[in-house]
JSON list of C-alpha atoms in Angstrom, two decimals:
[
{"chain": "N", "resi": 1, "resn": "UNK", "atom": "CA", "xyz": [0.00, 0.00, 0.00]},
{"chain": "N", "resi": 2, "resn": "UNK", "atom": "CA", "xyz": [3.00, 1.95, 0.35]},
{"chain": "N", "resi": 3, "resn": "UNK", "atom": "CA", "xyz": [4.16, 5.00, 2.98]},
{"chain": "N", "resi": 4, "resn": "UNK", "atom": "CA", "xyz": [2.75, 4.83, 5.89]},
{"chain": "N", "resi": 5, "resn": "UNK", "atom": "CA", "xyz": [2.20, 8.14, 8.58]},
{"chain": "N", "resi": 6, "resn": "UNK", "atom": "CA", "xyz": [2.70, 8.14, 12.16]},
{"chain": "N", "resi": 7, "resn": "UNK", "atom": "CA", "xyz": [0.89, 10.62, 13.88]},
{"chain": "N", "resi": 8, "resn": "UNK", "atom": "CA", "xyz": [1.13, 11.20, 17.51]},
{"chain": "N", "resi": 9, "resn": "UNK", "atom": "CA", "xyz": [-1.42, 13.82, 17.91]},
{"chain": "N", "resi": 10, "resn": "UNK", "atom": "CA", "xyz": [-3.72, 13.70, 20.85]},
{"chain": "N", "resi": 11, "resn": "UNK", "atom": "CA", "xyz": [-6.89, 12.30, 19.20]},
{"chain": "N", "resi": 12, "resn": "UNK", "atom": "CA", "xyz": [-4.84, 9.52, 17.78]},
{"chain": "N", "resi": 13, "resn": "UNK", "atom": "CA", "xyz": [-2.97, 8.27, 20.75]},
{"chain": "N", "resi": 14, "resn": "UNK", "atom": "CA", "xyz": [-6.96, 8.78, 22.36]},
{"chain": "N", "resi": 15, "resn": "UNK", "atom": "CA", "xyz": [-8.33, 6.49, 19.75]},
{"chain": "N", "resi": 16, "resn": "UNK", "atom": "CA", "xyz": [-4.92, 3.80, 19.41]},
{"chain": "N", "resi": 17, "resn": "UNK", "atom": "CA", "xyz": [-3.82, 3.96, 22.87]},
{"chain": "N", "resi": 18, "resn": "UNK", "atom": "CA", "xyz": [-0.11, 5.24, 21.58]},
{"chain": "N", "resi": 19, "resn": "UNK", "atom": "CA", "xyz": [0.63, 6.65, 17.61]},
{"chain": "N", "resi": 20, "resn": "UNK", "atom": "CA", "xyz": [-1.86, 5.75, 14.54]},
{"chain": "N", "resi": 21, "resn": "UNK", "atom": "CA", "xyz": [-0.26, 4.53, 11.72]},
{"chain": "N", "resi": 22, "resn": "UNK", "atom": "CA", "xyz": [-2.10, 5.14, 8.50]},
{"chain": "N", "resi": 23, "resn": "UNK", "atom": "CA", "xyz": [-1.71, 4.91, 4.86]},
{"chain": "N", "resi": 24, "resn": "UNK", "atom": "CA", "xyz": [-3.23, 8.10, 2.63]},
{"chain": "N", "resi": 25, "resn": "UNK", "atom": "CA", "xyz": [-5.71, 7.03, 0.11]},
{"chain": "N", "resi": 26, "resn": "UNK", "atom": "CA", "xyz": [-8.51, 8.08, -2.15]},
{"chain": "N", "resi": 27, "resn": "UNK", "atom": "CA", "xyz": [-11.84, 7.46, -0.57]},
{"chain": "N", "resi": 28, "resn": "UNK", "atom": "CA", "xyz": [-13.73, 6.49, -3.62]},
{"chain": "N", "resi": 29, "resn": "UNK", "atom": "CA", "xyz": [-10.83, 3.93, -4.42]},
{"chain": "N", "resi": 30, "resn": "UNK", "atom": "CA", "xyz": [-11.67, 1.62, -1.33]},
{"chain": "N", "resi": 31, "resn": "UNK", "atom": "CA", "xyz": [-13.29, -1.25, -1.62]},
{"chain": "N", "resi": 32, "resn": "UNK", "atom": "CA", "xyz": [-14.98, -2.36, 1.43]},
{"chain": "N", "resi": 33, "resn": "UNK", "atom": "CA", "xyz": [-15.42, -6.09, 2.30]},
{"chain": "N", "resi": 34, "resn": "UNK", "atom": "CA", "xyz": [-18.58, -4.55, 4.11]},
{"chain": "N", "resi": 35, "resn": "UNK", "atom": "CA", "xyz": [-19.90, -0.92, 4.68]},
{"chain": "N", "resi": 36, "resn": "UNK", "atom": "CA", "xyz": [-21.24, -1.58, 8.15]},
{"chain": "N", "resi": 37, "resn": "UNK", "atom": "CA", "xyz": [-19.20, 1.18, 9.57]},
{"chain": "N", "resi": 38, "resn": "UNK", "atom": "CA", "xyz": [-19.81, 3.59, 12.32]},
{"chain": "N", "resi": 39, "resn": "UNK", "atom": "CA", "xyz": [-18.66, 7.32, 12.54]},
{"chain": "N", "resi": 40, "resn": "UNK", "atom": "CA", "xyz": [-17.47, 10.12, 14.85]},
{"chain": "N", "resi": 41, "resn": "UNK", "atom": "CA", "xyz": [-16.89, 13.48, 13.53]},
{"chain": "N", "resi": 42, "resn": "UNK", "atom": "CA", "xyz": [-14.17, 15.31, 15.99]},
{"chain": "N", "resi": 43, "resn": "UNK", "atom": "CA", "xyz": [-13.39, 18.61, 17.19]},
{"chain": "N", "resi": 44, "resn": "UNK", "atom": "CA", "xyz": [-11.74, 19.59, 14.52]},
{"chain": "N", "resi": 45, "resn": "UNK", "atom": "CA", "xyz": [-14.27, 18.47, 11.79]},
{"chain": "N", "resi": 46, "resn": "UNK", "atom": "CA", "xyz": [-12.14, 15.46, 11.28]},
{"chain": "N", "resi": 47, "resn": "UNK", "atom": "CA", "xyz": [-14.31, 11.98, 10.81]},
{"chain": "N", "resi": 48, "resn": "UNK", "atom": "CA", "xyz": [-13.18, 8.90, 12.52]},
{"chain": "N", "resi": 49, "resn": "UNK", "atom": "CA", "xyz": [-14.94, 5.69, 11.04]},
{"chain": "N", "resi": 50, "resn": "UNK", "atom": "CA", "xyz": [-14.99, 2.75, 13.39]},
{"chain": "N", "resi": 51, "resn": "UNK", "atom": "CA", "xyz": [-16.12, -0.77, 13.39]},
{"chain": "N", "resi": 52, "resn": "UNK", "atom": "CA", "xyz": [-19.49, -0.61, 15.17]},
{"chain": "N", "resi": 53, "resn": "UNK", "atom": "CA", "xyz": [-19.10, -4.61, 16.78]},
{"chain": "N", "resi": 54, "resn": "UNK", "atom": "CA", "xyz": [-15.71, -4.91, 18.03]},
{"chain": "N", "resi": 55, "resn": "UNK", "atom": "CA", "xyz": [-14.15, -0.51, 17.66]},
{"chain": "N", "resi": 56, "resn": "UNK", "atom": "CA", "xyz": [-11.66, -1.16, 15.74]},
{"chain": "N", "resi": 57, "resn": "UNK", "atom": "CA", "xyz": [-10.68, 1.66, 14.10]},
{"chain": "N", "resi": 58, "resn": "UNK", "atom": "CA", "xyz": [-10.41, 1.96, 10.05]},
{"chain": "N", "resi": 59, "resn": "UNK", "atom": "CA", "xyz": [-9.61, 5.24, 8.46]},
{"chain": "N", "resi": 60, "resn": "UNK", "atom": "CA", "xyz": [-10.25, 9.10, 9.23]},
{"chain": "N", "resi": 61, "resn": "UNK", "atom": "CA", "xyz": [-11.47, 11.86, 6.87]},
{"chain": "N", "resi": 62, "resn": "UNK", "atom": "CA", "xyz": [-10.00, 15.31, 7.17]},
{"chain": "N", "resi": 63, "resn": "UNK", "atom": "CA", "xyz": [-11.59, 18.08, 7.72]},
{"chain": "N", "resi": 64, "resn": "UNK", "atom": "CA", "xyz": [-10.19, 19.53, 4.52]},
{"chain": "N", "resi": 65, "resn": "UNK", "atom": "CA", "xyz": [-11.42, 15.97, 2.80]},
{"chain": "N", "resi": 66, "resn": "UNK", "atom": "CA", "xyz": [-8.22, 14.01, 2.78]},
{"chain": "N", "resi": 67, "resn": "UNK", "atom": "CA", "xyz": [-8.82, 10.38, 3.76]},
{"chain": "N", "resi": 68, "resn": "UNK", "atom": "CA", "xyz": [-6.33, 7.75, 5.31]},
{"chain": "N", "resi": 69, "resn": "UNK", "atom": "CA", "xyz": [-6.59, 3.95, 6.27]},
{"chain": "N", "resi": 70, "resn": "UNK", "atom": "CA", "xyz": [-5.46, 2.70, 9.52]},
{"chain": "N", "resi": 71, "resn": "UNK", "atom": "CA", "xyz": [-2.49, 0.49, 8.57]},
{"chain": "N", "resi": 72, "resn": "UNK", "atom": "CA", "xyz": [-3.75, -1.69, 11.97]},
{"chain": "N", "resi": 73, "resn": "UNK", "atom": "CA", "xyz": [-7.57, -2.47, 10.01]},
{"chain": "N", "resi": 74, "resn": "UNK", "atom": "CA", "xyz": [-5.83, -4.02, 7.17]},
{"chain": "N", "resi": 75, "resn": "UNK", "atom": "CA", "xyz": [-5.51, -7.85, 7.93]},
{"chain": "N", "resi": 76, "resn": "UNK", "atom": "CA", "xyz": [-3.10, -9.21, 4.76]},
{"chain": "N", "resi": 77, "resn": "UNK", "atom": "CA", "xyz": [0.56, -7.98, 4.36]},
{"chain": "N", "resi": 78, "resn": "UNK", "atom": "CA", "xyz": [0.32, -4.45, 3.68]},
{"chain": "N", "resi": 79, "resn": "UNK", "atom": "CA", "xyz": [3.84, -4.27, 2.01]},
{"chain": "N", "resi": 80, "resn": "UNK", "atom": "CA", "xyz": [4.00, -0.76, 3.91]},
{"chain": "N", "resi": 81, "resn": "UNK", "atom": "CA", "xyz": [6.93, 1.36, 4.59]},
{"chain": "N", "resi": 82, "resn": "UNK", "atom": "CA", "xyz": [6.88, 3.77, 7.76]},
{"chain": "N", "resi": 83, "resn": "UNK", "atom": "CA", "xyz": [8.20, 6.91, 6.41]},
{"chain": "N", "resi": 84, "resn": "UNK", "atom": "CA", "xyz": [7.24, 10.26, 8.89]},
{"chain": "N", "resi": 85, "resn": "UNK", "atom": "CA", "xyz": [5.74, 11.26, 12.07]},
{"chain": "N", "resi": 86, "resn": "UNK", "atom": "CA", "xyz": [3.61, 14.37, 12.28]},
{"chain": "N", "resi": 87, "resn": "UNK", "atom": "CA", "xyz": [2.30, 16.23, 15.43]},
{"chain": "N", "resi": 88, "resn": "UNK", "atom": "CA", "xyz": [4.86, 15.14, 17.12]},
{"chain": "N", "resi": 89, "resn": "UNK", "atom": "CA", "xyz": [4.85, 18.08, 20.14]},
{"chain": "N", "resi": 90, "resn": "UNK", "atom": "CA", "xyz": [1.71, 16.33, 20.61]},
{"chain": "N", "resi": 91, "resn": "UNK", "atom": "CA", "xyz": [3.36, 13.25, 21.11]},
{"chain": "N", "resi": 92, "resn": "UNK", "atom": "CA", "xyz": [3.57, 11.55, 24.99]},
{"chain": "N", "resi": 93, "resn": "UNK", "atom": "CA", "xyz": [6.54, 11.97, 26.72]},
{"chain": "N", "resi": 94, "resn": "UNK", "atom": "CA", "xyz": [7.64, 8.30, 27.28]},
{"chain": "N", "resi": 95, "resn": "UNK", "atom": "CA", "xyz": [7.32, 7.98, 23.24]},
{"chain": "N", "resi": 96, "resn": "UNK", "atom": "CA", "xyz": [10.66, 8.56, 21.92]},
{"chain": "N", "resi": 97, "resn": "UNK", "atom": "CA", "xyz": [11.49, 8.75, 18.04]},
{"chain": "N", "resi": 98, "resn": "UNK", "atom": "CA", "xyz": [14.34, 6.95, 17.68]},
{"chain": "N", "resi": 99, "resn": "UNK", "atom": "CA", "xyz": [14.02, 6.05, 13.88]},
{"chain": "N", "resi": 100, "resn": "UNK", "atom": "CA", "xyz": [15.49, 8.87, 11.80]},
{"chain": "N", "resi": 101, "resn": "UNK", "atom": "CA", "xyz": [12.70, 9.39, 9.51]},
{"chain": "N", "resi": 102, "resn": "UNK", "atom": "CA", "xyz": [11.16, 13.08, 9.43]},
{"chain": "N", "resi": 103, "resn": "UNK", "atom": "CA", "xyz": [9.18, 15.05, 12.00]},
{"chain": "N", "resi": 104, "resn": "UNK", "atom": "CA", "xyz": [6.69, 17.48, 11.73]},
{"chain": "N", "resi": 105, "resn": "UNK", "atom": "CA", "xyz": [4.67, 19.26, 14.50]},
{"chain": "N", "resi": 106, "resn": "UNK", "atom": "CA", "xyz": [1.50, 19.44, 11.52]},
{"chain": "N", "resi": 107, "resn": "UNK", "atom": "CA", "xyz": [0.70, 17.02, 9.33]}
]
């Protein structure tokens, strides 16, 4: 699926219990297995979609319409590379980036 996104911001490590790791994508290009999928629109206008049975989470909608996949919801090899972390001065203080890859305090 290709690069992958940490962010540490403080709905994220809410929702994953630590980072989210996600994978951008175009909404319309998704094809769901099934569309039995709950929502929660944020703060911030973002949309977090949700399995309704067990919570997993599955992707989040910008405000601004960009869309991203939880790299956790996908169950076969994702062939995924972790390549940045964004909001990181939201990040927790016992999570230390020890990696090299970029930083961003935005996404």
């Amino acid at each position: 699926m290709g690069a992958v996104t940490a962010c540490h911001c403080s709905q994220c490590r809410k929702t994953s219990g630590h980072y989210a790791a996600s994978f951008d994508a175009e909404e319309a290009a998704v094809n769901w297995q099934a569309r039995n999928v709950a929502e929660h629109v944020g703060p911030g206008g973002g949309t977090r979609g949700f399995c309704p049975t067990c919570a997993s989470s599955l992707y989040f909608r910008a405000a601004d319409g960009s869309f991203s996949i939880e790299a956790g919801a996908i169950d076969n090899p994702t062939g995924g590379q972790l390549v940045r972390h964004i909001f990181v001065a939201d990040k927790s203080d016992y999570d230390q980036i020890t990696d090299g890859l970029p930083q961003s305090d935005q996404a």
